[in-house]
Amino acid sequence: MGALMVIFSLQPKQKRKRRDSVEDELELSAVRHRPEGLEQLEAQTRFSRKELQILYRGFKNECPSGVVNEDTFKDIYSQFFPQGDASTYAHFLFNAFDTDHDGSVSFEDFVTGLSILLRGTVQEKLNWAFNLYDINKDGYITKEEMLDIMKAIYNMMGKCTYPILKEETPRQHVEIFFQKMDKNKDGVVTIDEFIDCCQNDENIMRSMQLFENVI
Amino acid sequence: MAAGVAAWLPFARAAAIGWMPVASAPMPPPPRDKRHTRDELIILNVSGSRFQTWRNTLERYPDTLLGSTERDFFYHEETNEYFFDRDPDIFRHILNFYRTGKLHYPRHECISAYDEELAFFGIIPEIIGDCCYEEYKDRRRENAERIQDDEDNENGNDVTQLDLTIRQSMWRAFENPHTSTMALVFYYVTGFFIAVSVMANVVETVPCGTGSRAKEMSCGERYALAFFCLDTACVMIFTVEYLLRLIAAPSRYKFVKSVMSIIDVVAIMPYYIGLVMTDNEDVSGAFVTLRVFRVFRIFKFSRHSAGLRILGYTLKSCASELGFLLFSLTMAIIIFATVMFYAEKGSNSSKFTSIPAAFWYTIVTMTTLGYGDMVPKTIVGKVFGSICSLSGVLVIALPVPVIVSNFSRIYHQSQRAEKRRAQKKTRLARIRAAKSGGANAYLQYKRNGLLADAEEEASKEAGKALVCKVNPTFETQHHHLLHCLEKTTNHEFVDEQTYETSCMEVSMVKPSTSRSSSVSSSPHGLTSCCSRRNKRKSFNVPNSNMTAGRRGSVQELSTIQIRERPLSNSRSSLNAKFEETVPLNSEQQPYITAAIISMPTPPVTTPEGGDSASSPDFLQSNIVRVSAL
C-alpha cells in the first residue's frame, strides 16, 4: 500500500524537473554580464576612476551576476524603507534607470543614471525627473501618471505616520502640483513647462544641489 | 540591513532627487560627511596569516573589537599592521562576517575554541546564520552536557567520608556499589537472590515426575513447602532491601515515586497478598493471577545492569516513534482485515468468520510469521494476502532504524561517560603529581637555598611528576615569589601529609603536655607516644642542625614539616634531647617530631631566624597551619 503511494507520487515530479532544467539552462546562459572597461566608463560618466571602483564594488557585492533585475532592485530599495512598501516606487525607478528597456539594469545603466543625478547639470537632473514621472515616456505627464507616482511615494511612508495618511492626500498633492506646473491648463505637463517652472522655484533649485557629495 | 546593501545607500540618496519637484516643503540640509578620508586597506596579521580588508568593512559593526578603537591596542608600529595572536583558521570566518554580514560555523572546528574566538573579537554567537545555527546549537548543548557530567562526577567524588551521615553513606552505598566493599557485597547478594527467586518461579511449573497421584504434578506442587520457604526468604531479603533504601533515600517522596521502587513493591506485593488471603476456592483464581506479577522481579536486575537501563531509557525517548509504529500498524491491520474478510466471505468453511477474527491473520501475515492456521482460499483473498505481507515488511521496517539509532546514541553516550570516568582517575593523578612536583621543587629549593640546585631538582621533580620540563627562569622567579609570600605571612609552605600530621599533633598536643614533663626520665612514655604517632606516617624533622646529618637518609623530599617552634632557646639543648631520643625510635622510624621533644619547656616565641645559614625559614613563631601548594 505504501509502495503504491510512492509510485504515484513519483510521476508529477519528473515532469516538473524537466521543465525546471530548461529554465535553469536559460538562466545560466544569461547571467554573466561584464561591464565595459574602466576607461570607457570614465569617459561616458562624470565619475573618477576611484569613484567608479567604489561604485562597482558595491554593485557587484549585491548582484554578483552583474545585472540587476527588477525583483532584486525592489528588494534592495525596500531595505532602505522598512516601514512602508517601496516596491511601486522602485518599479518606476527601475524603469527610469533601465534606459534601453531590456528588463535589467546593468552596471553601465546604473552608473549613467547616477552620473546624471550626482554630477549632472540642473537641466539634466530635471530632465531625469521628468523622465521618471512620465511613465509611458510619451513626453507628457498626465494627472493619472502623476497620481500613480504620488501614491507610490506615499506608500513608502507606510501606515504609521503623523498626521494620519488619508485617502485623498495623494490626489490633493497632485492637484497642487498641477496647479503649479501646468501653465496652459491643458491637463498635461510638458517637459518645457516642467523645467521652466522648476527653475523659477527656489526650493526646488536648492534641493537639487543637496546630494552632490553622496559619493 | 545587510552590510552589502549599505553600499547602495548613495544610490538611494541620489534617487531621492526624484522627489524634489513634488516636494511640498523645503528639504533638510544634508549631514556633514565626516569621513572625507579615502577608504584605506587595513592589514590584519593573525599569527602570520595576513588578511586585508577595507577600513569601512570593519567599521560596519562598531560594537566589535575590529570595528571599534579597541583594535588600536593591537597595532604594531614596526610593521604598520594589526597583529593578533589568535587562530587564523577561525579568524577567516570572523572576517567573512564583516564582509558578508553572515556568520558561519565551520563544522570541523571545536565548539569551545570557536566560542573563545567569538568572545575575543566581541561577536555574539546569536547572529550565526540559519544555515549553521542548528549545528552550532547542537554542538554547544553536547559540550554543556559533557561539562555538566564532569562537574556532577566531581561533586559526587569530592565528598569525603568524614562528612556523610550514616543515612547519606547508606544511600551512597546503594547507588554506587563500587564505593565500599559492604556495598559491593550487598549488591551481589541482592543480585543472587533475584536470580534465585526468578529461577524458582520458573522451575515451580516444570512437571516433576509422577507423584503419589496418577496425574503429573509440577515441582511447585510436589515440593510446595520448599518452594514456599525459598519464596519467603527471597521476599524477606527484598523487603529488607526496600525498607533500607526507603530509610536512606534523601527524598523519600521522590524515591517512592521512582520506577525502581515501584518495581520493588510490585515484586513483593503478591507474596504478602497471598499471605493475607486464605486458601479460599473463590479467590484462588485471583490469587493465581497475582503470582504472575512475581515475574516483575526480573526487572530488579536493571539496577544491576546498565544495558537494561539504557534499553529502558531508549524506549522512553523513542516513545513517539514507537507510537507512530503502533498507529500505522493498527491502521494497516484494520484495512487488511476488512479486505480479507470481504474477500473470503464468499468461500465456505472459511476461517475468516468476522473482521476481528481476520485481525489475527493480518497480524501474523504482516509480521511475516505465517502460522498457517488461517489461510485465504479464494484468489482475491490470496492476492490481497500477498499485498498484506509485502506492506507489512515495509511498515515495520520504517521506524526501527530510528529506534536503533537512538539506542546507539544513548549507548555511546554512556560509554563516553564511562571512559571519561576512567580517564579522570589518571588525569587527576597526573594533576596531583604535577602539583606536588611543584611543591617539592619549591621546598627543595628552600632547603638548598641555591638557585642552580633548585633548577636541577625542579626539573627532576617535574620529570617525576610526568610534567614536561619547566622553564628554569620561570621556576626561580616563581620560587622567589613564594618566598616573598612566606615572608609576608610569616608562615611556610608544607605538603599535605605533614599538614595532616601536624593537625593530628596539635589535637594530641594538649593531653600529652602533662605526660611529657617527665620525658627525660621515662623514655618509654616517649616511645609509646612516638610509636603511636609514627604509625601513621613518617616525617622529617627540619631541625637546622639535624638536616645536615639526616639529609642523606631523606627518602621523601616532600616530607618536610614545620611545626611548633623548638621551644628551647639553645640549640644545643635541643640537640641533646634529640640525640637522647633518637636511638629509641631508630628501629622504627628514623625521625621523630621535634615537638614531642620540646614540649616540656614552656613555649618561647622568640624567632631564632638568622642564626642558621642553611635554612632560617624553619624556625617559626607560631604553629603552622598551611596547606600544601
PDB file of N, CA, C and O in Angstrom, chain A residues 1 57-59 62-63 73 76-77 79-80 89 93 97 110 114 117-118 132-133 146 153 156 173 177 194 203-204 207-208 210-211 214-215, chain B residues 1-2 4-5 7-24 26-30 33 38 54 335 387 391 394:
ATOM      1  N   MET A   1       0.843  -1.211   0.000  1.00  0.00           N
ATOM      2  CA  MET A   1       0.000   0.000   0.000  1.00  0.00           C
ATOM      3  C   MET A   1       0.868   1.247   0.000  1.00  0.00           C
ATOM      4  O   MET A   1       0.684   2.145  -0.801  1.00  0.00           O
ATOM      5  N   ARG A  57      32.262  48.007  -6.796  1.00  0.00           N
ATOM      6  CA  ARG A  57      32.400  47.006  -5.730  1.00  0.00           C
ATOM      7  C   ARG A  57      31.079  46.822  -4.994  1.00  0.00           C
ATOM      8  O   ARG A  57      30.666  45.705  -4.700  1.00  0.00           O
ATOM      9  N   GLY A  58      30.432  47.935  -4.701  1.00  0.00           N
ATOM     10  CA  GLY A  58      29.148  47.823  -4.025  1.00  0.00           C
ATOM     11  C   GLY A  58      28.111  47.122  -4.892  1.00  0.00           C
ATOM     12  O   GLY A  58      27.354  46.275  -4.433  1.00  0.00           O
ATOM     13  N   PHE A  59      28.119  47.484  -6.187  1.00  0.00           N
ATOM     14  CA  PHE A  59      27.172  46.886  -7.117  1.00  0.00           C
ATOM     15  C   PHE A  59      27.374  45.385  -7.208  1.00  0.00           C
ATOM     16  O   PHE A  59      26.439  44.593  -7.112  1.00  0.00           O
ATOM     17  N   GLU A  62      26.267  43.129  -4.221  1.00  0.00           N
ATOM     18  CA  GLU A  62      24.860  42.810  -4.082  1.00  0.00           C
ATOM     19  C   GLU A  62      24.348  42.014  -5.270  1.00  0.00           C
ATOM     20  O   GLU A  62      23.431  41.220  -5.147  1.00  0.00           O
ATOM     21  N   CYS A  63      24.914  42.205  -6.441  1.00  0.00           N
ATOM     22  CA  CYS A  63      24.460  41.497  -7.640  1.00  0.00           C
ATOM     23  C   CYS A  63      25.640  40.830  -8.308  1.00  0.00           C
ATOM     24  O   CYS A  63      26.202  41.371  -9.266  1.00  0.00           O
ATOM     25  N   PHE A  73      16.121  44.667  -7.562  1.00  0.00           N
ATOM     26  CA  PHE A  73      16.107  46.106  -7.398  1.00  0.00           C
ATOM     27  C   PHE A  73      15.098  46.515  -6.349  1.00  0.00           C
ATOM     28  O   PHE A  73      15.392  47.314  -5.444  1.00  0.00           O
ATOM     29  N   ILE A  76      16.385  45.512  -2.870  1.00  0.00           N
ATOM     30  CA  ILE A  76      17.421  46.399  -2.329  1.00  0.00           C
ATOM     31  C   ILE A  76      16.801  47.711  -1.871  1.00  0.00           C
ATOM     32  O   ILE A  76      17.064  48.197  -0.768  1.00  0.00           O
ATOM     33  N   TYR A  77      15.969  48.268  -2.745  1.00  0.00           N
ATOM     34  CA  TYR A  77      15.423  49.574  -2.402  1.00  0.00           C
ATOM     35  C   TYR A  77      14.507  49.491  -1.201  1.00  0.00           C
ATOM     36  O   TYR A  77      14.450  50.406  -0.377  1.00  0.00           O
ATOM     37  N   GLN A  79      14.846  47.725   1.347  1.00  0.00           N
ATOM     38  CA  GLN A  79      15.568  47.627   2.620  1.00  0.00           C
ATOM     39  C   GLN A  79      15.840  48.998   3.203  1.00  0.00           C
ATOM     40  O   GLN A  79      16.111  49.109   4.405  1.00  0.00           O
ATOM     41  N   PHE A  80      15.780  50.026   2.381  1.00  0.00           N
ATOM     42  CA  PHE A  80      16.000  51.364   2.919  1.00  0.00           C
ATOM     43  C   PHE A  80      14.739  51.951   3.495  1.00  0.00           C
ATOM     44  O   PHE A  80      14.803  52.956   4.195  1.00  0.00           O
ATOM     45  N   TYR A  89       7.378  52.391  -6.111  1.00  0.00           N
ATOM     46  CA  TYR A  89       8.315  53.443  -6.490  1.00  0.00           C
ATOM     47  C   TYR A  89       9.575  52.845  -7.090  1.00  0.00           C
ATOM     48  O   TYR A  89      10.146  53.390  -8.039  1.00  0.00           O
ATOM     49  N   LEU A  93      11.400  53.629 -10.541  1.00  0.00           N
ATOM     50  CA  LEU A  93      12.823  53.942 -10.580  1.00  0.00           C
ATOM     51  C   LEU A  93      13.556  53.021 -11.538  1.00  0.00           C
ATOM     52  O   LEU A  93      14.422  53.447 -12.312  1.00  0.00           O
ATOM     53  N   PHE A  97      15.916  53.921 -14.673  1.00  0.00           N
ATOM     54  CA  PHE A  97      17.323  53.567 -14.829  1.00  0.00           C
ATOM     55  C   PHE A  97      17.541  52.687 -16.049  1.00  0.00           C
ATOM     56  O   PHE A  97      18.595  52.737 -16.688  1.00  0.00           O
ATOM     57  N   PHE A 110      23.321  51.742 -14.537  1.00  0.00           N
ATOM     58  CA  PHE A 110      23.360  52.210 -13.154  1.00  0.00           C
ATOM     59  C   PHE A 110      24.248  53.448 -13.032  1.00  0.00           C
ATOM     60  O   PHE A 110      23.858  54.485 -12.470  1.00  0.00           O
ATOM     61  N   LEU A 114      23.366  57.396 -12.232  1.00  0.00           N
ATOM     62  CA  LEU A 114      23.949  58.060 -11.072  1.00  0.00           C
ATOM     63  C   LEU A 114      24.748  59.285 -11.479  1.00  0.00           C
ATOM     64  O   LEU A 114      24.787  60.301 -10.778  1.00  0.00           O
ATOM     65  N   LEU A 117      22.440  62.065 -11.879  1.00  0.00           N
ATOM     66  CA  LEU A 117      21.846  62.519 -10.632  1.00  0.00           C
ATOM     67  C   LEU A 117      22.829  63.253  -9.743  1.00  0.00           C
ATOM     68  O   LEU A 117      22.473  64.203  -9.052  1.00  0.00           O
ATOM     69  N   LEU A 118      24.061  62.793  -9.765  1.00  0.00           N
ATOM     70  CA  LEU A 118      25.002  63.347  -8.801  1.00  0.00           C
ATOM     71  C   LEU A 118      25.926  64.395  -9.411  1.00  0.00           C
ATOM     72  O   LEU A 118      26.421  65.262  -8.713  1.00  0.00           O
ATOM     73  N   LEU A 132      11.274  60.249 -15.089  1.00  0.00           N
ATOM     74  CA  LEU A 132      10.755  59.351 -14.069  1.00  0.00           C
ATOM     75  C   LEU A 132       9.237  59.463 -13.974  1.00  0.00           C
ATOM     76  O   LEU A 132       8.525  58.472 -13.914  1.00  0.00           O
ATOM     77  N   TYR A 133       8.720  60.700 -13.985  1.00  0.00           N
ATOM     78  CA  TYR A 133       7.287  60.877 -13.808  1.00  0.00           C
ATOM     79  C   TYR A 133       6.509  60.429 -15.035  1.00  0.00           C
ATOM     80  O   TYR A 133       5.399  59.948 -14.937  1.00  0.00           O
ATOM     81  N   MET A 146       0.819  61.111 -12.717  1.00  0.00           N
ATOM     82  CA  MET A 146       1.314  61.793 -11.522  1.00  0.00           C
ATOM     83  C   MET A 146       0.717  61.175 -10.267  1.00  0.00           C
ATOM     84  O   MET A 146       1.394  61.041  -9.240  1.00  0.00           O
ATOM     85  N   ILE A 153       4.999  57.175  -3.863  1.00  0.00           N
ATOM     86  CA  ILE A 153       5.838  57.867  -2.890  1.00  0.00           C
ATOM     87  C   ILE A 153       5.197  57.780  -1.500  1.00  0.00           C
ATOM     88  O   ILE A 153       5.870  57.519  -0.502  1.00  0.00           O
ATOM     89  N   MET A 156       5.601  54.540   0.411  1.00  0.00           N
ATOM     90  CA  MET A 156       6.866  54.308   1.106  1.00  0.00           C
ATOM     91  C   MET A 156       6.799  54.758   2.560  1.00  0.00           C
ATOM     92  O   MET A 156       7.596  54.320   3.383  1.00  0.00           O
ATOM     93  N   HIS A 173      -2.288  66.337  -3.351  1.00  0.00           N
ATOM     94  CA  HIS A 173      -0.914  66.718  -3.677  1.00  0.00           C
ATOM     95  C   HIS A 173      -0.746  66.880  -5.185  1.00  0.00           C
ATOM     96  O   HIS A 173      -0.090  67.816  -5.673  1.00  0.00           O
ATOM     97  N   PHE A 177       0.392  70.131  -7.365  1.00  0.00           N
ATOM     98  CA  PHE A 177       1.480  70.032  -8.338  1.00  0.00           C
ATOM     99  C   PHE A 177       1.036  70.555  -9.703  1.00  0.00           C
ATOM    100  O   PHE A 177       1.729  71.344 -10.354  1.00  0.00           O
ATOM    101  N   PHE A 194       7.604  71.977 -17.302  1.00  0.00           N
ATOM    102  CA  PHE A 194       8.188  71.418 -16.091  1.00  0.00           C
ATOM    103  C   PHE A 194       9.505  72.109 -15.745  1.00  0.00           C
ATOM    104  O   PHE A 194       9.698  72.625 -14.631  1.00  0.00           O
ATOM    105  N   ASN A 203      12.953  76.658  -3.825  1.00  0.00           N
ATOM    106  CA  ASN A 203      13.140  75.423  -3.028  1.00  0.00           C
ATOM    107  C   ASN A 203      13.656  74.288  -3.880  1.00  0.00           C
ATOM    108  O   ASN A 203      14.606  73.597  -3.525  1.00  0.00           O
ATOM    109  N   ILE A 204      13.032  74.144  -5.031  1.00  0.00           N
ATOM    110  CA  ILE A 204      13.411  73.010  -5.872  1.00  0.00           C
ATOM    111  C   ILE A 204      14.860  73.162  -6.319  1.00  0.00           C
ATOM    112  O   ILE A 204      15.635  72.198  -6.310  1.00  0.00           O
ATOM    113  N   SER A 207      17.135  72.278  -3.492  1.00  0.00           N
ATOM    114  CA  SER A 207      17.150  70.864  -3.127  1.00  0.00           C
ATOM    115  C   SER A 207      17.843  70.019  -4.183  1.00  0.00           C
ATOM    116  O   SER A 207      18.304  68.920  -3.901  1.00  0.00           O
ATOM    117  N   MET A 208      17.913  70.533  -5.418  1.00  0.00           N
ATOM    118  CA  MET A 208      18.611  69.758  -6.443  1.00  0.00           C
ATOM    119  C   MET A 208      20.097  69.616  -6.134  1.00  0.00           C
ATOM    120  O   MET A 208      20.740  68.675  -6.574  1.00  0.00           O
ATOM    121  N   LEU A 210      21.341  69.137  -3.299  1.00  0.00           N
ATOM    122  CA  LEU A 210      21.524  68.555  -1.970  1.00  0.00           C
ATOM    123  C   LEU A 210      22.467  67.369  -1.951  1.00  0.00           C
ATOM    124  O   LEU A 210      23.230  67.180  -1.024  1.00  0.00           O
ATOM    125  N   PHE A 211      22.411  66.571  -2.994  1.00  0.00           N
ATOM    126  CA  PHE A 211      23.118  65.290  -2.906  1.00  0.00           C
ATOM    127  C   PHE A 211      24.390  65.281  -3.740  1.00  0.00           C
ATOM    128  O   PHE A 211      24.775  64.268  -4.278  1.00  0.00           O
ATOM    129  N   VAL A 214      27.393  62.784  -2.334  1.00  0.00           N
ATOM    130  CA  VAL A 214      26.981  61.489  -1.814  1.00  0.00           C
ATOM    131  C   VAL A 214      28.064  60.427  -1.972  1.00  0.00           C
ATOM    132  O   VAL A 214      28.249  59.570  -1.135  1.00  0.00           O
ATOM    133  N   ILE A 215      28.801  60.497  -3.048  1.00  0.00           N
ATOM    134  CA  ILE A 215      29.867  59.501  -3.223  1.00  0.00           C
ATOM    135  C   ILE A 215      31.097  59.974  -2.460  1.00  0.00           C
ATOM    136  O   ILE A 215      31.603  61.047  -2.738  1.00  0.00           O
TER     137      ILE A 215
ATOM    138  N   MET B   1      19.699  45.622   8.325  1.00  0.00           N
ATOM    139  CA  MET B   1      20.072  45.836   6.924  1.00  0.00           C
ATOM    140  C   MET B   1      21.392  45.155   6.641  1.00  0.00           C
ATOM    141  O   MET B   1      22.328  45.286   7.394  1.00  0.00           O
ATOM    142  N   ALA B   2      21.432  44.428   5.587  1.00  0.00           N
ATOM    143  CA  ALA B   2      22.657  43.699   5.283  1.00  0.00           C
ATOM    144  C   ALA B   2      23.775  44.672   4.998  1.00  0.00           C
ATOM    145  O   ALA B   2      23.549  45.791   4.518  1.00  0.00           O
ATOM    146  N   GLY B   4      26.092  44.547   2.782  1.00  0.00           N
ATOM    147  CA  GLY B   4      26.328  44.851   1.386  1.00  0.00           C
ATOM    148  C   GLY B   4      25.400  45.928   0.875  1.00  0.00           C
ATOM    149  O   GLY B   4      25.778  46.746   0.033  1.00  0.00           O
ATOM    150  N   VAL B   5      24.189  45.926   1.393  1.00  0.00           N
ATOM    151  CA  VAL B   5      23.227  46.895   0.898  1.00  0.00           C
ATOM    152  C   VAL B   5      23.627  48.307   1.286  1.00  0.00           C
ATOM    153  O   VAL B   5      23.244  49.268   0.621  1.00  0.00           O
ATOM    154  N   ALA B   7      26.228  49.615   0.761  1.00  0.00           N
ATOM    155  CA  ALA B   7      26.966  50.187  -0.355  1.00  0.00           C
ATOM    156  C   ALA B   7      26.029  50.850  -1.357  1.00  0.00           C
ATOM    157  O   ALA B   7      26.471  51.653  -2.174  1.00  0.00           O
ATOM    158  N   TRP B   8      24.724  50.510  -1.287  1.00  0.00           N
ATOM    159  CA  TRP B   8      23.778  51.091  -2.232  1.00  0.00           C
ATOM    160  C   TRP B   8      23.115  52.346  -1.692  1.00  0.00           C
ATOM    161  O   TRP B   8      22.243  52.912  -2.363  1.00  0.00           O
ATOM    162  N   LEU B   9      23.490  52.728  -0.504  1.00  0.00           N
ATOM    163  CA  LEU B   9      22.870  53.931   0.061  1.00  0.00           C
ATOM    164  C   LEU B   9      23.104  55.168  -0.798  1.00  0.00           C
ATOM    165  O   LEU B   9      22.178  55.967  -0.990  1.00  0.00           O
ATOM    166  N   PRO B  10      24.289  55.359  -1.346  1.00  0.00           N
ATOM    167  CA  PRO B  10      24.459  56.531  -2.217  1.00  0.00           C
ATOM    168  C   PRO B  10      23.454  56.537  -3.361  1.00  0.00           C
ATOM    169  O   PRO B  10      22.910  57.585  -3.716  1.00  0.00           O
ATOM    170  N   PHE B  11      23.180  55.354  -3.876  1.00  0.00           N
ATOM    171  CA  PHE B  11      22.212  55.262  -4.971  1.00  0.00           C
ATOM    172  C   PHE B  11      20.819  55.686  -4.503  1.00  0.00           C
ATOM    173  O   PHE B  11      20.119  56.451  -5.181  1.00  0.00           O
ATOM    174  N   ALA B  12      20.445  55.191  -3.320  1.00  0.00           N
ATOM    175  CA  ALA B  12      19.121  55.535  -2.818  1.00  0.00           C
ATOM    176  C   ALA B  12      19.007  57.033  -2.589  1.00  0.00           C
ATOM    177  O   ALA B  12      17.966  57.656  -2.860  1.00  0.00           O
ATOM    178  N   ARG B  13      20.082  57.615  -2.077  1.00  0.00           N
ATOM    179  CA  ARG B  13      20.037  59.060  -1.830  1.00  0.00           C
ATOM    180  C   ARG B  13      19.959  59.827  -3.134  1.00  0.00           C
ATOM    181  O   ARG B  13      19.237  60.827  -3.270  1.00  0.00           O
ATOM    182  N   ALA B  14      20.712  59.346  -4.129  1.00  0.00           N
ATOM    183  CA  ALA B  14      20.668  60.029  -5.428  1.00  0.00           C
ATOM    184  C   ALA B  14      19.266  59.937  -6.014  1.00  0.00           C
ATOM    185  O   ALA B  14      18.744  60.907  -6.567  1.00  0.00           O
ATOM    186  N   ALA B  15      18.658  58.756  -5.863  1.00  0.00           N
ATOM    187  CA  ALA B  15      17.328  58.594  -6.440  1.00  0.00           C
ATOM    188  C   ALA B  15      16.303  59.495  -5.767  1.00  0.00           C
ATOM    189  O   ALA B  15      15.217  59.714  -6.307  1.00  0.00           O
ATOM    190  N   ALA B  16      16.652  60.008  -4.615  1.00  0.00           N
ATOM    191  CA  ALA B  16      15.716  60.894  -3.931  1.00  0.00           C
ATOM    192  C   ALA B  16      15.484  62.190  -4.687  1.00  0.00           C
ATOM    193  O   ALA B  16      14.547  62.928  -4.381  1.00  0.00           O
ATOM    194  N   ILE B  17      16.348  62.448  -5.639  1.00  0.00           N
ATOM    195  CA  ILE B  17      16.146  63.657  -6.453  1.00  0.00           C
ATOM    196  C   ILE B  17      14.804  63.593  -7.157  1.00  0.00           C
ATOM    197  O   ILE B  17      14.204  64.619  -7.486  1.00  0.00           O
ATOM    198  N   GLY B  18      14.322  62.346  -7.336  1.00  0.00           N
ATOM    199  CA  GLY B  18      13.033  62.200  -7.966  1.00  0.00           C
ATOM    200  C   GLY B  18      11.886  62.798  -7.160  1.00  0.00           C
ATOM    201  O   GLY B  18      10.811  63.037  -7.679  1.00  0.00           O
ATOM    202  N   TRP B  19      12.099  62.998  -5.859  1.00  0.00           N
ATOM    203  CA  TRP B  19      11.013  63.554  -5.060  1.00  0.00           C
ATOM    204  C   TRP B  19      11.023  65.087  -5.042  1.00  0.00           C
ATOM    205  O   TRP B  19      10.050  65.707  -4.616  1.00  0.00           O
ATOM    206  N   MET B  20      12.131  65.619  -5.424  1.00  0.00           N
ATOM    207  CA  MET B  20      12.306  67.068  -5.212  1.00  0.00           C
ATOM    208  C   MET B  20      11.221  67.918  -5.853  1.00  0.00           C
ATOM    209  O   MET B  20      10.645  68.784  -5.189  1.00  0.00           O
ATOM    210  N   PRO B  21      10.919  67.683  -7.138  1.00  0.00           N
ATOM    211  CA  PRO B  21       9.953  68.588  -7.771  1.00  0.00           C
ATOM    212  C   PRO B  21       8.568  68.522  -7.141  1.00  0.00           C
ATOM    213  O   PRO B  21       7.827  69.491  -7.183  1.00  0.00           O
ATOM    214  N   VAL B  22       8.222  67.381  -6.539  1.00  0.00           N
ATOM    215  CA  VAL B  22       6.878  67.276  -5.975  1.00  0.00           C
ATOM    216  C   VAL B  22       6.874  67.570  -4.492  1.00  0.00           C
ATOM    217  O   VAL B  22       5.838  67.467  -3.846  1.00  0.00           O
ATOM    218  N   ALA B  23       8.015  67.908  -3.989  1.00  0.00           N
ATOM    219  CA  ALA B  23       8.065  68.114  -2.547  1.00  0.00           C
ATOM    220  C   ALA B  23       7.237  69.316  -2.151  1.00  0.00           C
ATOM    221  O   ALA B  23       7.218  70.333  -2.843  1.00  0.00           O
ATOM    222  N   SER B  24       6.550  69.203  -1.030  1.00  0.00           N
ATOM    223  CA  SER B  24       5.692  70.305  -0.586  1.00  0.00           C
ATOM    224  C   SER B  24       6.395  71.197   0.408  1.00  0.00           C
ATOM    225  O   SER B  24       5.882  72.235   0.789  1.00  0.00           O
ATOM    226  N   PRO B  26      10.512  72.539   1.947  1.00  0.00           N
ATOM    227  CA  PRO B  26      11.941  72.514   1.636  1.00  0.00           C
ATOM    228  C   PRO B  26      12.623  71.331   2.339  1.00  0.00           C
ATOM    229  O   PRO B  26      12.203  70.887   3.400  1.00  0.00           O
ATOM    230  N   MET B  27      13.703  70.863   1.726  1.00  0.00           N
ATOM    231  CA  MET B  27      14.417  69.683   2.221  1.00  0.00           C
ATOM    232  C   MET B  27      15.313  70.048   3.395  1.00  0.00           C
ATOM    233  O   MET B  27      15.815  71.189   3.453  1.00  0.00           O
ATOM    234  N   PRO B  28      15.551  69.121   4.269  1.00  0.00           N
ATOM    235  CA  PRO B  28      16.523  69.395   5.337  1.00  0.00           C
ATOM    236  C   PRO B  28      17.934  69.381   4.763  1.00  0.00           C
ATOM    237  O   PRO B  28      18.187  68.756   3.734  1.00  0.00           O
ATOM    238  N   PRO B  29      18.842  70.072   5.429  1.00  0.00           N
ATOM    239  CA  PRO B  29      20.221  70.085   4.915  1.00  0.00           C
ATOM    240  C   PRO B  29      20.846  68.700   5.076  1.00  0.00           C
ATOM    241  O   PRO B  29      20.501  67.975   6.009  1.00  0.00           O
ATOM    242  N   PRO B  30      21.746  68.359   4.181  1.00  0.00           N
ATOM    243  CA  PRO B  30      22.346  67.027   4.271  1.00  0.00           C
ATOM    244  C   PRO B  30      23.325  66.967   5.441  1.00  0.00           C
ATOM    245  O   PRO B  30      23.828  68.003   5.868  1.00  0.00           O
ATOM    246  N   ASP B  33      29.469  65.263   5.903  1.00  0.00           N
ATOM    247  CA  ASP B  33      30.139  63.995   5.676  1.00  0.00           C
ATOM    248  C   ASP B  33      31.435  63.977   6.478  1.00  0.00           C
ATOM    249  O   ASP B  33      32.402  64.615   6.099  1.00  0.00           O
ATOM    250  N   ARG B  38      39.963  58.989   2.369  1.00  0.00           N
ATOM    251  CA  ARG B  38      39.753  57.899   1.453  1.00  0.00           C
ATOM    252  C   ARG B  38      39.653  56.599   2.222  1.00  0.00           C
ATOM    253  O   ARG B  38      40.258  56.439   3.261  1.00  0.00           O
ATOM    254  N   TRP B  54      39.039  46.517   3.704  1.00  0.00           N
ATOM    255  CA  TRP B  54      38.852  47.957   3.785  1.00  0.00           C
ATOM    256  C   TRP B  54      38.488  48.343   5.208  1.00  0.00           C
ATOM    257  O   TRP B  54      37.862  47.596   5.938  1.00  0.00           O
ATOM    258  N   ILE B 335      -7.356  -2.190   7.923  1.00  0.00           N
ATOM    259  CA  ILE B 335      -7.678  -2.145   6.479  1.00  0.00           C
ATOM    260  C   ILE B 335      -7.618  -3.547   5.882  1.00  0.00           C
ATOM    261  O   ILE B 335      -8.557  -4.025   5.221  1.00  0.00           O
ATOM    262  N   ILE B 387      -0.344  -8.901  -0.880  1.00  0.00           N
ATOM    263  CA  ILE B 387      -0.083  -7.456  -0.707  1.00  0.00           C
ATOM    264  C   ILE B 387       0.095  -7.137   0.768  1.00  0.00           C
ATOM    265  O   ILE B 387       0.963  -6.341   1.158  1.00  0.00           O
ATOM    266  N   SER B 391       3.422  -5.315   2.366  1.00  0.00           N
ATOM    267  CA  SER B 391       3.380  -3.999   3.032  1.00  0.00           C
ATOM    268  C   SER B 391       3.729  -4.108   4.502  1.00  0.00           C
ATOM    269  O   SER B 391       4.205  -3.149   5.100  1.00  0.00           O
ATOM    270  N   LEU B 394       7.377  -3.466   5.006  1.00  0.00           N
ATOM    271  CA  LEU B 394       7.711  -2.049   4.896  1.00  0.00           C
ATOM    272  C   LEU B 394       7.339  -1.279   6.152  1.00  0.00           C
ATOM    273  O   LEU B 394       8.141  -0.534   6.698  1.00  0.00           O
TER     274      LEU B 394
END
